[in-house]
Each structure stands twice: as C-alpha cells, then as structure tokens.
Coordinates of C-alpha atoms and ligand atoms in Angstrom, one line a residue:
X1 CA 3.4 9.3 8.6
X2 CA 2.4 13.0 9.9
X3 CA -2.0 12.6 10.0
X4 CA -1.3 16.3 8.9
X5 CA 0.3 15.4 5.5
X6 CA -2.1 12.6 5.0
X7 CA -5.0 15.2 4.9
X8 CA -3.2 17.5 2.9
X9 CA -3.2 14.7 0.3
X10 CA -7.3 13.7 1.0
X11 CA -8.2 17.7 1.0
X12 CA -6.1 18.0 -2.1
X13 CA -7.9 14.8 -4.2
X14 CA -11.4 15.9 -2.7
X15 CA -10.8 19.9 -4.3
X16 CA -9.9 18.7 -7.7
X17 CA -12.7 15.6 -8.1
X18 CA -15.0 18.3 -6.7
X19 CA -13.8 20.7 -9.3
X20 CA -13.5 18.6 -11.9
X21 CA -17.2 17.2 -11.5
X22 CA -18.7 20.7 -11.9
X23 CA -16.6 22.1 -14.4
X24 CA -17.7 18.9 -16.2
X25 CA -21.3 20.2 -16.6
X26 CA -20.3 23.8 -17.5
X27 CA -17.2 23.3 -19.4
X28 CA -17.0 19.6 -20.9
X29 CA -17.2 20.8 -24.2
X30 CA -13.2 22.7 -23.5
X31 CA -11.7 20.1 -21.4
X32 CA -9.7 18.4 -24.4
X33 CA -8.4 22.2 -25.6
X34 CA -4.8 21.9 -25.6
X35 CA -3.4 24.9 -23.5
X36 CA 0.0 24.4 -23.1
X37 CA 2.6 22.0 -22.7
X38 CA 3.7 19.9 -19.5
X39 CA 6.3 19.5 -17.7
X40 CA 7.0 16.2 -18.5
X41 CA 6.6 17.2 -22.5
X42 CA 3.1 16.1 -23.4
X43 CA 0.2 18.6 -24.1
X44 CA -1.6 20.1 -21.4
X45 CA -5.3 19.6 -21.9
X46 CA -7.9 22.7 -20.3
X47 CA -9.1 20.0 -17.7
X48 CA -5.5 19.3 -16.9
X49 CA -5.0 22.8 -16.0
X50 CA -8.0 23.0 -14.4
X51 CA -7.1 20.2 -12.0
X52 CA -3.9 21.3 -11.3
X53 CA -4.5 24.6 -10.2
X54 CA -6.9 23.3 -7.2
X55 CA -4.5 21.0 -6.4
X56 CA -1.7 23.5 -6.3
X57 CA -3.3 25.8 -4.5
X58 CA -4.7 23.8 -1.8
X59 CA -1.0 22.8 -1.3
X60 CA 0.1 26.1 -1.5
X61 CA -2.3 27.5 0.9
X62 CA -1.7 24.6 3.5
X63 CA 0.4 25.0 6.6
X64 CA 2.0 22.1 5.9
X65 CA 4.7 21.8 3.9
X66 CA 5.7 19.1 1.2
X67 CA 7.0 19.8 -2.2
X68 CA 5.3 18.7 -5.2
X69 CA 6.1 16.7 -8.5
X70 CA 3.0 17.0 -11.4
X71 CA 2.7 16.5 -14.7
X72 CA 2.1 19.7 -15.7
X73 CA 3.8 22.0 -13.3
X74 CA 7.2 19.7 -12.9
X75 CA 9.4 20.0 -9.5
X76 CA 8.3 22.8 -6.7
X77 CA 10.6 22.6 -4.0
X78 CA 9.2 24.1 -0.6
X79 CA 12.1 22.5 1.3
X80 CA 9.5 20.0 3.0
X81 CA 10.8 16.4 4.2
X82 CA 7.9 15.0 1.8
X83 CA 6.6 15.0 -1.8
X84 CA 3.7 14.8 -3.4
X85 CA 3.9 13.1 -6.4
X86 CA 0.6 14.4 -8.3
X87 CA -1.3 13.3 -11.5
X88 CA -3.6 15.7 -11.3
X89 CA -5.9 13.7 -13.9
X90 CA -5.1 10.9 -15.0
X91 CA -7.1 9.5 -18.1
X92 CA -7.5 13.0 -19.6
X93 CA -8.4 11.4 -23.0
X94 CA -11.4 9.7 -21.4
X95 CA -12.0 12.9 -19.2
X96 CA -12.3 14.6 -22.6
X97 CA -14.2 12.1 -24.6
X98 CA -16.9 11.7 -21.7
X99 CA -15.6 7.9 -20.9
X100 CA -16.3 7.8 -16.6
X101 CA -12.9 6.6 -15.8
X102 CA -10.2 8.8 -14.4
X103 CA -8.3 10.0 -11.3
X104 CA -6.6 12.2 -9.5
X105 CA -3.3 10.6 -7.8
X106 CA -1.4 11.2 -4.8
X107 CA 1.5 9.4 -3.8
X108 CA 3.9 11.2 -1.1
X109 CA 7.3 9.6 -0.7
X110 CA 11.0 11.5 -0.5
X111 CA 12.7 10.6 -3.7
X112 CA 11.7 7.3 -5.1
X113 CA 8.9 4.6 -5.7
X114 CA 10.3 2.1 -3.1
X115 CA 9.7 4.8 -0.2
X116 CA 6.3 6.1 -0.9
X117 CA 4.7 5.7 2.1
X118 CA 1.1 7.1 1.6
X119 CA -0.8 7.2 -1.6
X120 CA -4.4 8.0 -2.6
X121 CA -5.9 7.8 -5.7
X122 CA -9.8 9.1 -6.0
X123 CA -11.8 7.8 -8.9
X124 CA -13.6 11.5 -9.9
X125 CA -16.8 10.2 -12.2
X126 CA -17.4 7.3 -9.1
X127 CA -16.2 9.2 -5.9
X128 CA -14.4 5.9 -4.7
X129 CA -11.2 6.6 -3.1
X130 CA -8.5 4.3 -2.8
X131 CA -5.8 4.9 -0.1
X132 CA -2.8 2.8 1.3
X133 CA 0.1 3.6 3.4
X134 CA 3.2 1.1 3.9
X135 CA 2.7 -1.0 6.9
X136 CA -1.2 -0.7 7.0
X137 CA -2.3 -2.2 4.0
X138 CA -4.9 -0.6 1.4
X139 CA -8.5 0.7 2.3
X140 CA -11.5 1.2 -0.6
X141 CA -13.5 4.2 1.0
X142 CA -12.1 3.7 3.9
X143 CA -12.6 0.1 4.2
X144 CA -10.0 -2.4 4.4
X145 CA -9.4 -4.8 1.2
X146 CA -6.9 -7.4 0.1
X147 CA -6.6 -8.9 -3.5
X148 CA -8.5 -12.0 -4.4
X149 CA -6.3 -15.1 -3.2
X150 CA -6.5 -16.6 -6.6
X151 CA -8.0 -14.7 -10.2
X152 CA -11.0 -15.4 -11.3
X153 CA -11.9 -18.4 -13.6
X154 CA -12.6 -16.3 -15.9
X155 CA -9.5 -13.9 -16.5
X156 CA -10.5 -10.5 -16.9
X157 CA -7.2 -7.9 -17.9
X158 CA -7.0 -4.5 -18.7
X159 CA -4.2 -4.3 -21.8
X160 CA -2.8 -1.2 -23.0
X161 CA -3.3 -1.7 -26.5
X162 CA -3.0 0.6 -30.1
X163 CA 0.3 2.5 -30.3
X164 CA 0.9 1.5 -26.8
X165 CA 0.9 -2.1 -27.2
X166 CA 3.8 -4.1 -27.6
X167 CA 4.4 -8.2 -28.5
X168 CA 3.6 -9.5 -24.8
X169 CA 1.0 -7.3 -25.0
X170 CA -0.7 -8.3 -28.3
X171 CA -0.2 -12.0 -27.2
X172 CA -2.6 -11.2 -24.5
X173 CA -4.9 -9.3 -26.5
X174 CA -6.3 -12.8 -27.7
X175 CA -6.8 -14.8 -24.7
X176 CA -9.4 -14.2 -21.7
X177 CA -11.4 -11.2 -21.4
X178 CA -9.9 -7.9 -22.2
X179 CA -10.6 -4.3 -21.5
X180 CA -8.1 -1.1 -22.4
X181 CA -9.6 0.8 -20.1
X182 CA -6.9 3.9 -19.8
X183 CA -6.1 4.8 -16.7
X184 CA -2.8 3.2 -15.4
X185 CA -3.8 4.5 -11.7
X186 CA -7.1 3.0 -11.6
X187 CA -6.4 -0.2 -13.4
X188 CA -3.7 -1.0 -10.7
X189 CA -6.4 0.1 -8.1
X190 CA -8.4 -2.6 -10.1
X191 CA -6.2 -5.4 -10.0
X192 CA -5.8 -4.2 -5.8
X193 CA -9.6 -5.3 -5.6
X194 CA -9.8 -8.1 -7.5
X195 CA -11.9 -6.1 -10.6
X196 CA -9.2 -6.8 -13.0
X197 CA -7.2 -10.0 -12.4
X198 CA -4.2 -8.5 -14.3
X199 CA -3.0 -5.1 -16.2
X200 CA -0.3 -5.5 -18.7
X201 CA 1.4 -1.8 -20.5
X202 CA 3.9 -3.8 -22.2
X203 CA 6.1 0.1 -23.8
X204 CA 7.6 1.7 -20.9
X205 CA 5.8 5.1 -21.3
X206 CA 4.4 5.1 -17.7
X207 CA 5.4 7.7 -15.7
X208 CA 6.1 8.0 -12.1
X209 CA 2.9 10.5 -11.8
X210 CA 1.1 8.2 -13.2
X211 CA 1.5 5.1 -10.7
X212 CA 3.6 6.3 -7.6
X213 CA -0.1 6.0 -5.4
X214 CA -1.4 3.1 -6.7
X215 CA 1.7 1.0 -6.8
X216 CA 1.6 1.3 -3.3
X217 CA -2.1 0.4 -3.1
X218 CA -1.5 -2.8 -4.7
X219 CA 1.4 -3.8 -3.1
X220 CA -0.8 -3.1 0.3
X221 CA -3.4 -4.9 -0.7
X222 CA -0.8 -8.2 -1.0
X223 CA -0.8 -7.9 -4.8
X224 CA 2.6 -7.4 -7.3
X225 CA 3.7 -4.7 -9.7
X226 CA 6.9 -5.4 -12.1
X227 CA 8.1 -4.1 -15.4
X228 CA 7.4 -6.2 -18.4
X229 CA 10.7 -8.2 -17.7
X230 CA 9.8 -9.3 -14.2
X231 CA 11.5 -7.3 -12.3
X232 CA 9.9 -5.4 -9.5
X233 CA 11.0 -1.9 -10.7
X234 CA 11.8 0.8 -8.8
X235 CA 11.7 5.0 -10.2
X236 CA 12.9 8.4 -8.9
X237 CA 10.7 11.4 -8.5
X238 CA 11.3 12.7 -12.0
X239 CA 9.2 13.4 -15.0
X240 CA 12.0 11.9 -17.2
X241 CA 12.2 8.2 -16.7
X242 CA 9.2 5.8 -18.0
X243 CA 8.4 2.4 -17.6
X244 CA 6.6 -0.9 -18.3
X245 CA 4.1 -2.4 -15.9
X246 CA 2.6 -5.5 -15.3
X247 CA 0.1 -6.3 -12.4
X248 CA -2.1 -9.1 -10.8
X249 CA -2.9 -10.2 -7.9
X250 CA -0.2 -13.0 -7.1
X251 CA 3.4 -13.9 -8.7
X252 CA 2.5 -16.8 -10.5
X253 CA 0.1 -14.8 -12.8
X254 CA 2.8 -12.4 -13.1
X255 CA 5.4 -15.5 -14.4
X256 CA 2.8 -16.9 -17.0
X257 CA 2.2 -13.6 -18.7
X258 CA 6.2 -12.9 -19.4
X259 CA 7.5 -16.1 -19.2
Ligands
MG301 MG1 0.1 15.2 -20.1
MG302 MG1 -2.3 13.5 -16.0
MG303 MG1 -1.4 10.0 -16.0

C-alpha cells in the first residue's frame, strides 16, 4: 500500500489521541454530553465530536486522497481508490466515565472487511499503537508480535456482558477469568498479543467502524476472528450491517467456545 496513505492514517490516530488527551484535562467533565446523533443512529457524545473533527480535518487537509466511513459523520466520498474506515473513539462510555481504555481506529480497505489492507488502532489513555497490514503481519509500537502459540493455563476473556450478552456468552461468564472491558477494537488487539486469550460479543451489534483495523491486526498476528456461529465473517463499508464476534488466538479455542 501507498507509504503516503499509511501516514495519513498514523497522522490522523496521533491528532485525535493527542486531542483527546488534553481535552481530557480541560473538558472531561462534557465528554459524555450528548450532541447529536451519528450516522450510524446512536448518540453522538462531545468527545465523539471532538475526535472526529481532528480526524476529519487532518484528512481533509491532506494531499492525499481517500474517502472516509465514521461513525458519526457516515460516507464522504472524495473519489479516492481507498477508504478509511474510522471509529474515531471507540469506548466512549469509558472515555466518559474516566475508565483508561479506548481507541481511535483506522482501517483502510475499498469496500469490504476481507480487503482491508492497513489498519491501525492507537490506545489514547496508553499511547500503544497497534498496526498491521495484509502480507506483513502486525507490529505493537512498531515492534513485530504474533499471538501466543497456545492460551494461557489460566484463561483470561474479555465477554461482552449486560444487555449485550447473549446465551454463549453468559455460559462463559462462569468459567475462567473474565473481564468486559469495552472496547471491541482493543480487546481484539488484546487477544493479537496474547493479553486476552479470547473475546466473545455473542449479539451482533458490532459495527464495521468498530473492528475493520483490528480484525486485521489479529488476523496478522496468526490469530482468528468469526461470528458467534463459526464462521469467519466478512462486512461491507456501511454503517448499517452488525455482527457477532468471537476471537482467540487459535481455531480450536474458537471450536470449544461455540461448539
Ligand atoms: Mg455512537
Ligand atoms: Mg465510536
Ligand atoms: Mg466503536
């Protein structure tokens, strides 16, 4: 892929952590004001909007030229070859509620999950960025990773659970050790580095946004991404269709947890 679009997408992750991180001392206190609706038909939070802006306008000030999907902002078309799809944040609630764990996530592809080719997704309370791009596997701040060969002993998941949980789910919600930690892009980014050993969001309310980057990132890093069926899914760029996910680092893991 064009270096140039690749550091459209790093300059574009670095402006809104950035931003985020210093409106967070001045302006925490507003970031869970709703201030419009998305897009995609959920509420637009202030720290939303505030992250999509910089990222919109790094984009739109850039030479280069890609169109965009976000959450907030929906389809721009700029008649590039590329897209970005953007989360600008993801994990507002826990942006909001002053939990450290949410992103901003890039993943640039032409019209569907199966050909993003470049994704980054930048962990804004930690700085960690996680990039991949097909062919090349997946890098941790720059550094070259692969998952963990086999899980831990001691399984460690990440479960979406309350009103987002379904029966696999719950069944899950029992055995090992379990976090819900929020943030679909990080938790995959997780499982891709052997933190989590598997992520399960059993209702299919994830959005492309949400995991077009980090899908990639796992697969990369040699791990495996399906719907709660089993099937390795596959989405267009729109904010319309959701999904199920289930992730760990190897296909057997995967097999026990829905079969
Ligand atoms: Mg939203
Ligand atoms: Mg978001
Ligand atoms: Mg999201």
């Amino acid at each position: 892929m064009d270096e140039n679009i690749k550091m459209l997408a790093q300059k574009t992750a670095d402006g809104v952590a950035r931003k985020v991180k210093k409106s967070y001392v001045t302006d925490f206190y507003r970031f869970g004001n709703t201030v419009g609706l998305g897009a995609d038909g959920t509420a637009t939070k202030f720290v939303d909007k505030l992250a999509e802006d910089v990222a919109l306008n790094i984009i739109n000030k850039s030479k280069v030229k890609v169109n965009v999907l976000s959450e907030e902002a929906g389809f721009i078309d700029k008649g590039g070859k590329y897209t970005f799809v953007l989360d600008p944040l993801d994990g507002t609630r826990n942006a909001y509620r002053g939990i450290p764990f949410y992103s901003v996530s890039i993943g640039v592809g032409k019209k569907r999950i199966s050909d993003v080719e470049y994704g980054i997704v930048k962990n804004i309370p930690t700085g960690d960025v996680y990039t991949a791009e097909k062919g090349f596997g997946a890098f941790l701040n720059g550094k070259h990773f692969c998952v963990p060969e086999v899980p831990d002993k001691e399984l460690l998941s990440s479960l979406a659970l309350g009103k987002n949980s379904d029966k696999v789910t719950l069944k899950f919600a029992k055995r090992d050790k379990v976090r819900s930690l929020g943030s679909s892009s990080l938790e995959l980014c997780m499982v891709a580095i052997g933190g989590l050993d598997y992520f399960i969001v059993g209702k299919e309310y994830l959005r492309v946004i949400d995991i077009a980057a980090s899908t990639l990132i796992l697969r990369q890093a040699g791990g495996f991404v399906t719907n709660i069926s089993g099937e390795d899914f596959d989405m267009p760029f729109n904010l319309e269709e959701r999904t199920s996910v289930v992730a760990a680092c190897n296909m057997d893991l995967i097999k026990k947890i829905i079969f």
